[in-house]
Short mmCIF file of C-alpha atoms in Angstrom, two decimals:
data_model
loop_
_atom_site.label_atom_id
_atom_site.label_comp_id
_atom_site.label_asym_id
_atom_site.label_seq_id
_atom_site.Cartn_x
_atom_site.Cartn_y
_atom_site.Cartn_z
CA UNK M 1 -4.94 0.08 -15.41
CA UNK M 2 -2.07 1.47 -13.36
CA UNK M 3 1.57 1.53 -14.37
CA UNK M 4 4.48 2.46 -12.13
CA UNK M 5 8.05 3.30 -13.09
CA UNK M 6 8.92 1.35 -16.20
CA UNK M 7 12.03 -0.24 -17.63
CA UNK M 8 13.00 -1.43 -21.11
CA UNK M 9 12.27 -5.03 -22.08
CA UNK M 10 14.88 -7.26 -23.71
CA UNK M 11 14.20 -8.37 -27.27
CA UNK M 12 14.17 -12.03 -26.21
CA UNK M 13 14.13 -13.87 -22.91
CA UNK M 14 15.90 -17.20 -22.47
CA UNK M 15 14.17 -19.93 -20.51
CA UNK M 16 16.60 -21.87 -18.34
CA UNK M 17 19.33 -22.33 -20.88
CA UNK M 18 17.51 -21.56 -24.09
CA UNK M 19 14.49 -23.87 -24.07
CA UNK M 20 12.12 -21.06 -25.06
CA UNK M 21 12.08 -17.41 -26.08
CA UNK M 22 9.45 -14.73 -25.57
CA UNK M 23 9.15 -11.83 -28.01
CA UNK M 24 9.71 -8.30 -26.78
CA UNK M 25 6.75 -6.31 -25.50
CA UNK M 26 5.43 -3.34 -27.39
CA UNK M 27 5.38 -1.34 -24.14
CA UNK M 28 7.78 -1.04 -21.23
CA UNK M 29 7.54 -3.32 -18.20
CA UNK M 30 6.66 -2.28 -14.65
CA UNK M 31 9.47 -1.97 -12.13
CA UNK M 32 9.23 -5.11 -9.97
CA UNK M 33 10.85 -6.02 -6.65
CA UNK M 34 10.76 -9.35 -4.86
CA UNK M 35 7.37 -10.05 -3.23
CA UNK M 36 8.75 -10.19 0.31
CA UNK M 37 9.60 -7.98 3.28
CA UNK M 38 12.58 -5.66 2.88
CA UNK M 39 15.93 -7.50 3.28
CA UNK M 40 14.38 -10.96 3.75
CA UNK M 41 16.46 -13.69 2.08
CA UNK M 42 14.56 -16.05 -0.25
CA UNK M 43 15.66 -18.79 -2.63
CA UNK M 44 13.86 -18.80 -5.97
CA UNK M 45 14.03 -21.92 -8.12
CA UNK M 46 12.34 -23.66 -11.02
CA UNK M 47 12.66 -26.81 -13.08
CA UNK M 48 12.25 -27.93 -16.67
CA UNK M 49 8.72 -29.31 -16.18
CA UNK M 50 7.54 -26.67 -13.76
CA UNK M 51 3.83 -25.98 -14.43
CA UNK M 52 2.77 -23.85 -16.21
CA UNK M 53 6.27 -22.75 -17.26
CA UNK M 54 9.90 -23.26 -16.34
CA UNK M 55 10.02 -19.47 -15.96
CA UNK M 56 7.68 -19.60 -12.94
CA UNK M 57 9.47 -19.30 -9.59
CA UNK M 58 9.00 -21.28 -6.39
CA UNK M 59 10.26 -19.20 -3.44
CA UNK M 60 11.39 -20.85 -0.21
CA UNK M 61 13.22 -19.99 3.00
CA UNK M 62 13.44 -21.65 6.44
CA UNK M 63 10.12 -21.45 8.33
CA UNK M 64 8.42 -19.88 5.32
CA UNK M 65 4.85 -20.98 6.11
CA UNK M 66 2.87 -17.88 7.06
CA UNK M 67 5.46 -15.32 5.95
CA UNK M 68 3.93 -12.16 4.52
CA UNK M 69 3.68 -11.78 0.73
CA UNK M 70 3.86 -8.30 -0.82
CA UNK M 71 2.80 -6.96 -4.18
CA UNK M 72 5.97 -6.83 -6.29
CA UNK M 73 4.74 -3.78 -8.25
CA UNK M 74 1.84 -1.34 -8.15
CA UNK M 75 -1.35 -2.28 -9.91
CA UNK M 76 -4.94 -3.46 -9.62
CA UNK M 77 -5.98 -6.79 -8.14
CA UNK M 78 -7.46 -8.76 -11.05
CA UNK M 79 -8.40 -12.08 -9.43
CA UNK M 80 -8.63 -13.58 -5.95
CA UNK M 81 -9.39 -17.31 -6.22
CA UNK M 82 -9.51 -20.42 -4.04
CA UNK M 83 -9.18 -23.77 -5.83
CA UNK M 84 -9.12 -25.70 -2.57
CA UNK M 85 -6.73 -28.67 -2.67
CA UNK M 86 -6.33 -28.44 -6.46
CA UNK M 87 -3.93 -26.53 -8.69
CA UNK M 88 -2.85 -23.13 -7.30
CA UNK M 89 -5.00 -23.41 -4.18
CA UNK M 90 -5.47 -19.86 -2.90
CA UNK M 91 -4.08 -17.45 -5.49
CA UNK M 92 -4.05 -13.78 -6.51
CA UNK M 93 -3.23 -11.96 -9.75
CA UNK M 94 -2.32 -8.28 -9.97
CA UNK M 95 -2.65 -6.34 -13.24
CA UNK M 96 0.19 -3.85 -13.73
CA UNK M 97 -0.99 -2.39 -17.03
CA UNK M 98 0.34 -2.77 -20.55
CA UNK M 99 -0.45 -6.49 -20.54
CA UNK M 100 1.83 -7.19 -17.55
CA UNK M 101 0.62 -9.10 -14.49
CA UNK M 102 1.94 -11.09 -11.54
CA UNK M 103 0.52 -14.24 -9.96
CA UNK M 104 0.95 -15.38 -6.33
CA UNK M 105 -0.17 -18.94 -5.56
CA UNK M 106 -0.47 -21.62 -2.82
CA UNK M 107 -1.27 -18.90 -0.28
CA UNK M 108 -2.40 -19.44 3.29
CA UNK M 109 -4.27 -16.11 3.48
CA UNK M 110 -5.54 -13.52 0.96
CA UNK M 111 -5.91 -9.90 2.13
CA UNK M 112 -7.13 -8.14 -1.03
CA UNK M 113 -10.28 -8.04 -3.15
CA UNK M 114 -10.76 -7.82 -6.94
CA UNK M 115 -10.51 -4.29 -8.28
CA UNK M 116 -8.45 -3.05 -5.33
CA UNK M 117 -5.43 -0.81 -5.91
CA UNK M 118 -2.17 -2.10 -4.42
CA UNK M 119 1.04 -0.13 -4.18
CA UNK M 120 4.40 -1.85 -4.46
CA UNK M 121 5.12 -3.34 -1.05
CA UNK M 122 1.44 -3.72 -0.11
CA UNK M 123 0.84 -6.84 2.05
CA UNK M 124 -1.51 -9.08 0.06
CA UNK M 125 -1.40 -12.42 1.93
CA UNK M 126 0.69 -15.13 3.56
CA UNK M 127 2.84 -17.95 2.16
CA UNK M 128 0.96 -21.24 2.41
CA UNK M 129 0.65 -24.81 1.24
CA UNK M 130 -2.81 -24.67 -0.35
CA UNK M 131 -3.57 -26.44 -3.62
CA UNK M 132 -1.71 -29.34 -5.18
CA UNK M 133 1.62 -29.06 -3.32
CA UNK M 134 3.76 -31.14 -0.97
CA UNK M 135 5.07 -28.27 1.16
CA UNK M 136 4.81 -24.55 1.83
CA UNK M 137 6.23 -22.11 -0.74
CA UNK M 138 5.21 -19.14 -2.85
CA UNK M 139 4.60 -19.94 -6.51
CA UNK M 140 5.23 -16.67 -8.36
CA UNK M 141 4.85 -15.70 -12.02
CA UNK M 142 5.55 -12.56 -13.99
CA UNK M 143 3.34 -12.57 -17.07
CA UNK M 144 2.97 -10.71 -20.34
CA UNK M 145 -0.43 -11.49 -21.76
CA UNK M 146 -0.91 -15.24 -21.28
CA UNK M 147 2.82 -16.02 -21.30
CA UNK M 148 5.00 -16.43 -18.22
CA UNK M 149 8.18 -14.40 -18.70
CA UNK M 150 11.52 -14.47 -16.93
CA UNK M 151 11.32 -12.76 -13.54
CA UNK M 152 13.05 -9.37 -13.36
CA UNK M 153 13.55 -7.53 -10.06
CA UNK M 154 15.14 -4.09 -9.76
CA UNK M 155 15.76 -4.04 -13.54
CA UNK M 156 17.88 -7.23 -13.35
CA UNK M 157 16.93 -10.74 -14.40
CA UNK M 158 16.55 -12.95 -11.37
CA UNK M 159 19.28 -15.64 -11.11
CA UNK M 160 17.15 -18.79 -10.88
CA UNK M 161 18.35 -21.13 -8.12
CA UNK M 162 19.90 -18.31 -6.08
CA UNK M 163 19.19 -16.87 -2.64
CA UNK M 164 18.59 -13.11 -2.85
CA UNK M 165 17.60 -10.39 -0.37
CA UNK M 166 14.37 -8.55 -1.14
CA UNK M 167 14.71 -4.86 -2.06
CA UNK M 168 10.96 -4.25 -1.73
CA UNK M 169 11.53 -1.31 0.66
CA UNK M 170 9.40 1.61 -0.62
CA UNK M 171 8.61 4.93 1.05
CA UNK M 172 4.95 5.83 1.64
CA UNK M 173 3.89 9.52 1.90
CA UNK M 174 2.24 11.03 5.00
CA UNK M 175 1.32 14.54 6.12
CA UNK M 176 0.83 16.10 9.58
CA UNK M 177 1.51 19.00 11.95
CA UNK M 178 4.65 17.59 13.53
CA UNK M 179 5.59 20.73 15.51
CA UNK M 180 2.18 22.14 16.48
CA UNK M 181 2.50 25.40 14.52
CA UNK M 182 -0.90 25.05 12.86
CA UNK M 183 0.52 24.09 9.46
CA UNK M 184 0.89 20.56 8.26
CA UNK M 185 4.11 19.30 6.74
CA UNK M 186 5.14 16.24 4.78
CA UNK M 187 6.82 13.01 5.74
CA UNK M 188 7.38 9.43 4.67
CA UNK M 189 7.01 5.99 6.18
CA UNK M 190 9.96 3.86 5.12
CA UNK M 191 9.36 0.12 4.80
CA UNK M 192 12.99 -0.60 5.57
CA UNK M 193 14.69 -3.62 7.16
CA UNK M 194 13.94 -4.25 10.82
CA UNK M 195 11.94 -1.48 12.43
CA UNK M 196 10.23 0.86 9.99
CA UNK M 197 10.74 4.62 10.34
CA UNK M 198 8.77 7.81 9.87
CA UNK M 199 10.86 10.70 8.49
CA UNK M 200 9.12 13.98 9.28
CA UNK M 201 9.96 17.29 7.59
CA UNK M 202 9.56 20.66 9.33
CA UNK M 203 11.49 19.82 12.50
CA UNK M 204 15.05 20.95 13.10
CA UNK M 205 16.65 18.58 12.45
CA UNK M 206 14.16 16.44 10.54
CA UNK M 207 12.78 13.90 12.98
CA UNK M 208 13.03 10.15 12.51
CA UNK M 209 10.55 8.09 14.53
CA UNK M 210 10.98 4.32 14.68
CA UNK M 211 7.67 2.51 14.80
CA UNK M 212 6.31 -0.70 13.38
CA UNK M 213 7.84 -2.89 10.71
CA UNK M 214 8.05 -2.99 6.94
CA UNK M 215 4.73 -4.80 6.48
CA UNK M 216 2.65 -2.39 8.60
CA UNK M 217 0.25 0.23 7.26
CA UNK M 218 1.21 3.79 8.35
CA UNK M 219 -1.28 6.34 9.70
CA UNK M 220 -1.01 9.61 11.63
CA UNK M 221 -3.23 11.53 14.06
CA UNK M 222 -3.23 13.61 17.25
CA UNK M 223 -3.74 10.72 19.70
CA UNK M 224 -3.30 12.80 22.89
CA UNK M 225 -4.98 16.10 21.89
CA UNK M 226 -1.88 18.27 22.35
CA UNK M 227 -2.15 19.95 18.94
CA UNK M 228 0.66 18.01 17.27
CA UNK M 229 0.34 15.03 14.93
CA UNK M 230 1.62 11.69 16.16
CA UNK M 231 2.51 8.51 14.28
CA UNK M 232 0.88 5.10 14.21
CA UNK M 233 0.69 1.82 12.32
CA UNK M 234 -1.79 -0.97 11.71
CA UNK M 235 -0.44 -4.49 11.63
CA UNK M 236 -0.71 -6.64 8.52
CA UNK M 237 -2.59 -9.83 9.28
CA UNK M 238 -3.88 -8.55 12.65
CA UNK M 239 -6.65 -5.92 13.00
CA UNK M 240 -4.50 -4.05 15.54
CA UNK M 241 -3.58 -0.36 15.58
CA UNK M 242 -0.43 0.73 17.46
CA UNK M 243 -0.52 4.48 18.18
CA UNK M 244 2.54 6.36 19.45
CA UNK M 245 1.86 9.46 21.57
CA UNK M 246 4.24 12.43 21.88
CA UNK M 247 5.75 11.06 25.10
CA UNK M 248 6.59 7.76 23.40
CA UNK M 249 3.90 5.67 25.05
CA UNK M 250 1.98 3.24 22.87
CA UNK M 251 -1.77 2.65 22.74
CA UNK M 252 -3.16 -0.47 21.09
CA UNK M 253 -6.64 -0.62 19.56
CA UNK M 254 -8.26 -3.61 17.84
CA UNK M 255 -10.64 -2.58 15.09
CA UNK M 256 -11.77 -3.66 11.63
CA UNK M 257 -11.11 -6.66 9.42
CA UNK M 258 -7.88 -7.98 7.90
CA UNK M 259 -8.70 -6.69 4.40
CA UNK M 260 -9.52 -3.14 5.58
CA UNK M 261 -7.33 -0.09 4.93
CA UNK M 262 -6.60 2.03 8.05
CA UNK M 263 -7.57 5.71 8.40
CA UNK M 264 -7.58 8.18 11.28
CA UNK M 265 -9.22 11.49 12.15
CA UNK M 266 -11.00 13.60 14.75
CA UNK M 267 -14.48 12.35 13.90
CA UNK M 268 -16.31 14.32 16.64
CA UNK M 269 -14.23 17.52 16.87
CA UNK M 270 -12.96 16.99 20.42
CA UNK M 271 -9.32 17.54 19.43
CA UNK M 272 -8.31 13.88 19.75
CA UNK M 273 -7.93 11.59 16.74
CA UNK M 274 -9.59 8.19 16.57
CA UNK M 275 -9.02 5.26 14.22
CA UNK M 276 -11.17 3.94 11.41
CA UNK M 277 -10.99 1.78 8.32
CA UNK M 278 -11.99 1.87 4.67
CA UNK M 279 -13.42 -1.44 3.49
CA UNK M 280 -12.75 -2.03 -0.23
CA UNK M 281 -15.10 -5.02 -0.41
CA UNK M 282 -18.03 -2.80 0.62
CA UNK M 283 -16.57 0.57 -0.52
CA UNK M 284 -17.36 2.28 2.74
CA UNK M 285 -15.61 3.91 5.69
CA UNK M 286 -16.14 2.67 9.23
CA UNK M 287 -15.19 5.34 11.76
CA UNK M 288 -14.68 4.33 15.40
CA UNK M 289 -16.18 6.87 17.81
CA UNK M 290 -14.78 7.44 21.35
CA UNK M 291 -17.84 5.69 22.82
CA UNK M 292 -17.12 2.55 20.76
CA UNK M 293 -19.87 3.06 18.20
CA UNK M 294 -19.18 3.03 14.46
CA UNK M 295 -20.24 5.52 11.79
CA UNK M 296 -20.50 4.13 8.26
CA UNK M 297 -19.98 6.36 5.18
CA UNK M 298 -20.19 4.96 1.66
CA UNK M 299 -17.73 6.42 -0.81
CA UNK M 300 -15.50 5.34 -3.69
CA UNK M 301 -14.93 2.10 -5.56
CA UNK M 302 -12.75 -0.94 -4.89
CA UNK M 303 -9.88 0.74 -6.73
CA UNK M 304 -10.00 3.91 -4.62
CA UNK M 305 -7.39 4.93 -2.06
CA UNK M 306 -8.85 6.39 1.17
CA UNK M 307 -7.90 9.84 2.46
CA UNK M 308 -9.13 11.97 5.36
CA UNK M 309 -9.15 15.67 6.20
CA UNK M 310 -11.24 18.64 7.34
CA UNK M 311 -12.41 19.74 3.88
CA UNK M 312 -14.81 22.44 5.16
CA UNK M 313 -12.89 23.79 8.17
CA UNK M 314 -15.53 22.94 10.78
CA UNK M 315 -13.08 21.23 13.14
CA UNK M 316 -14.11 17.66 12.41
CA UNK M 317 -12.39 15.22 10.07
CA UNK M 318 -14.15 14.20 6.85
CA UNK M 319 -13.43 11.36 4.44
CA UNK M 320 -12.47 11.12 0.78
CA UNK M 321 -10.91 8.89 -1.85
CA UNK M 322 -8.27 9.23 -4.54
CA UNK M 323 -8.76 7.38 -7.81
CA UNK M 324 -5.39 7.16 -9.53
CA UNK M 325 -6.84 6.00 -12.86
CA UNK M 326 -8.68 9.34 -13.06
CA UNK M 327 -6.12 11.39 -11.08
CA UNK M 328 -9.06 12.65 -9.03
CA UNK M 329 -9.92 13.21 -5.38
CA UNK M 330 -13.56 12.83 -4.29
CA UNK M 331 -14.12 14.57 -0.94
CA UNK M 332 -17.19 14.14 1.26
CA UNK M 333 -18.15 16.48 4.10
CA UNK M 334 -21.33 16.86 6.13
CA UNK M 335 -23.19 20.16 6.61
CA UNK M 336 -25.48 20.89 9.59
CA UNK M 337 -28.49 18.59 9.35
CA UNK M 338 -26.40 15.63 8.21
CA UNK M 339 -26.57 16.19 4.44
CA UNK M 340 -23.35 15.02 2.73
CA UNK M 341 -21.64 17.40 0.30
CA UNK M 342 -19.32 15.84 -2.27
CA UNK M 343 -16.70 17.75 -4.27
CA UNK M 344 -13.98 16.63 -6.67
CA UNK M 345 -10.44 17.85 -7.28
CA UNK M 346 -8.41 16.74 -10.30
CA UNK M 347 -4.73 16.43 -9.45
CA UNK M 348 -1.75 14.19 -10.01
CA UNK M 349 -1.22 11.32 -12.41
CA UNK M 350 -1.94 7.60 -12.55
CA UNK M 351 1.44 6.85 -10.95
CA UNK M 352 1.02 9.18 -7.95
CA UNK M 353 0.06 8.38 -4.36
CA UNK M 354 -2.28 10.70 -2.40
CA UNK M 355 -1.42 12.79 0.65
CA UNK M 356 -3.51 15.40 2.51
CA UNK M 357 -2.80 18.23 4.96
CA UNK M 358 -3.48 21.86 5.86
CA UNK M 359 -0.44 23.13 4.00
CA UNK M 360 -1.10 26.87 4.56
CA UNK M 361 -2.54 26.81 8.09
CA UNK M 362 -5.98 28.20 7.26
CA UNK M 363 -7.85 25.43 9.08
CA UNK M 364 -8.93 23.64 5.89
CA UNK M 365 -7.28 20.43 4.70
CA UNK M 366 -5.82 20.51 1.21
CA UNK M 367 -4.90 17.65 -1.12
CA UNK M 368 -1.60 16.66 -2.61
CA UNK M 369 0.24 13.85 -4.35
CA UNK M 370 3.62 12.15 -4.14
CA UNK M 371 5.42 10.90 -7.23
CA UNK M 372 7.24 7.66 -6.31
CA UNK M 373 9.63 7.87 -9.27
CA UNK M 374 10.99 11.30 -8.28
CA UNK M 375 10.06 11.37 -4.57
CA UNK M 376 8.39 14.74 -5.14
CA UNK M 377 5.36 16.05 -3.27
CA UNK M 378 2.93 18.35 -5.11
CA UNK M 379 0.87 20.23 -2.51
CA UNK M 380 -2.26 22.06 -3.65
CA UNK M 381 -2.79 25.25 -1.66
CA UNK M 382 -6.30 26.58 -1.13
CA UNK M 383 -5.72 29.56 -3.40
CA UNK M 384 -5.02 27.15 -6.26
CA UNK M 385 -1.23 27.27 -6.29
CA UNK M 386 0.81 24.07 -6.16
CA UNK M 387 4.00 23.83 -4.10
CA UNK M 388 6.48 21.08 -4.95
CA UNK M 389 8.88 19.58 -2.42
CA UNK M 390 11.38 16.78 -2.95
CA UNK M 391 11.36 14.45 0.07
CA UNK M 392 11.86 10.73 0.56
CA UNK M 393 13.55 8.05 -1.50
CA UNK M 394 12.63 7.64 -5.18
CA UNK M 395 11.79 4.14 -6.38
#
């Protein structure tokens, strides 16, 4: 089970004017934000006979059908169910550790699979009107054990019946050679309001590249073969990659399925990066070759997070996974003859996110982690030393 930044829990929680109380938890609660795109305004309400609890929230806004739903905290997908026209309809639960979970119901689309890791701000589906409802809305519950508890966002109890802007605007770590000097540096993708931004360290001044929106998946690669790393995104809800070259032009590539996680790398060593995906439902990578064919590599489990890099320095990009529960990277490379070689590196903690790059410029990709609570990168150099750099916004 995965736990992100935690906050104290009140000794008792009132239910809409004192109808019910819930005892304090023995452990701290995960840090939750509203399950919607950064800065979107949503009205959350309930009622005395709201099933299964008056503490459950129904979220609405104008034209809400089809709006993207985000995970409100990091965790592991516990259930993905479809009850048809009954009850919750299409619904998802996410386990946040320590007995805490969230439930998202009446969805139109579900983009995750059981066992999958989701970071805070991960797109998990769309608002719908499935199940036993009369109109579109998101039914949302924060739970401790089997009990629904009062919703808390950003360490503050949600004011039921109010319209509030979502603060689900997390940074996501990235790494790349932004200036073409042969060393890779760090950066972040900020899921902010409006256009999202990449902030890239190592340029003078630090570069900010606007690309995509808050619900996109970030990825980086050398799309034009000029020796510098470029930025890109993959749309949520559309299997479409948007790749930004150094001159600002955009290339669009359709590839993969909606539930896939995007990756990128130079799969054939020609100096130009291509796109790919990691499919959690099948636990394999699908790498798109320049000729349109696909290479499939099996690696990891549903809870893994995909990473890529040139682990053996042969000029082609390999694949790997990071398992936060074990704080371990599993890296797969292929030697001449096609035999895969798998190695493991223990690094980070259960709250960290993975990042990779050739931090010392020796032609071999190294691993690293980013701590969301402190916005600190820990970069493992090939000689075994770890360099720490504070960059990005802490959560």
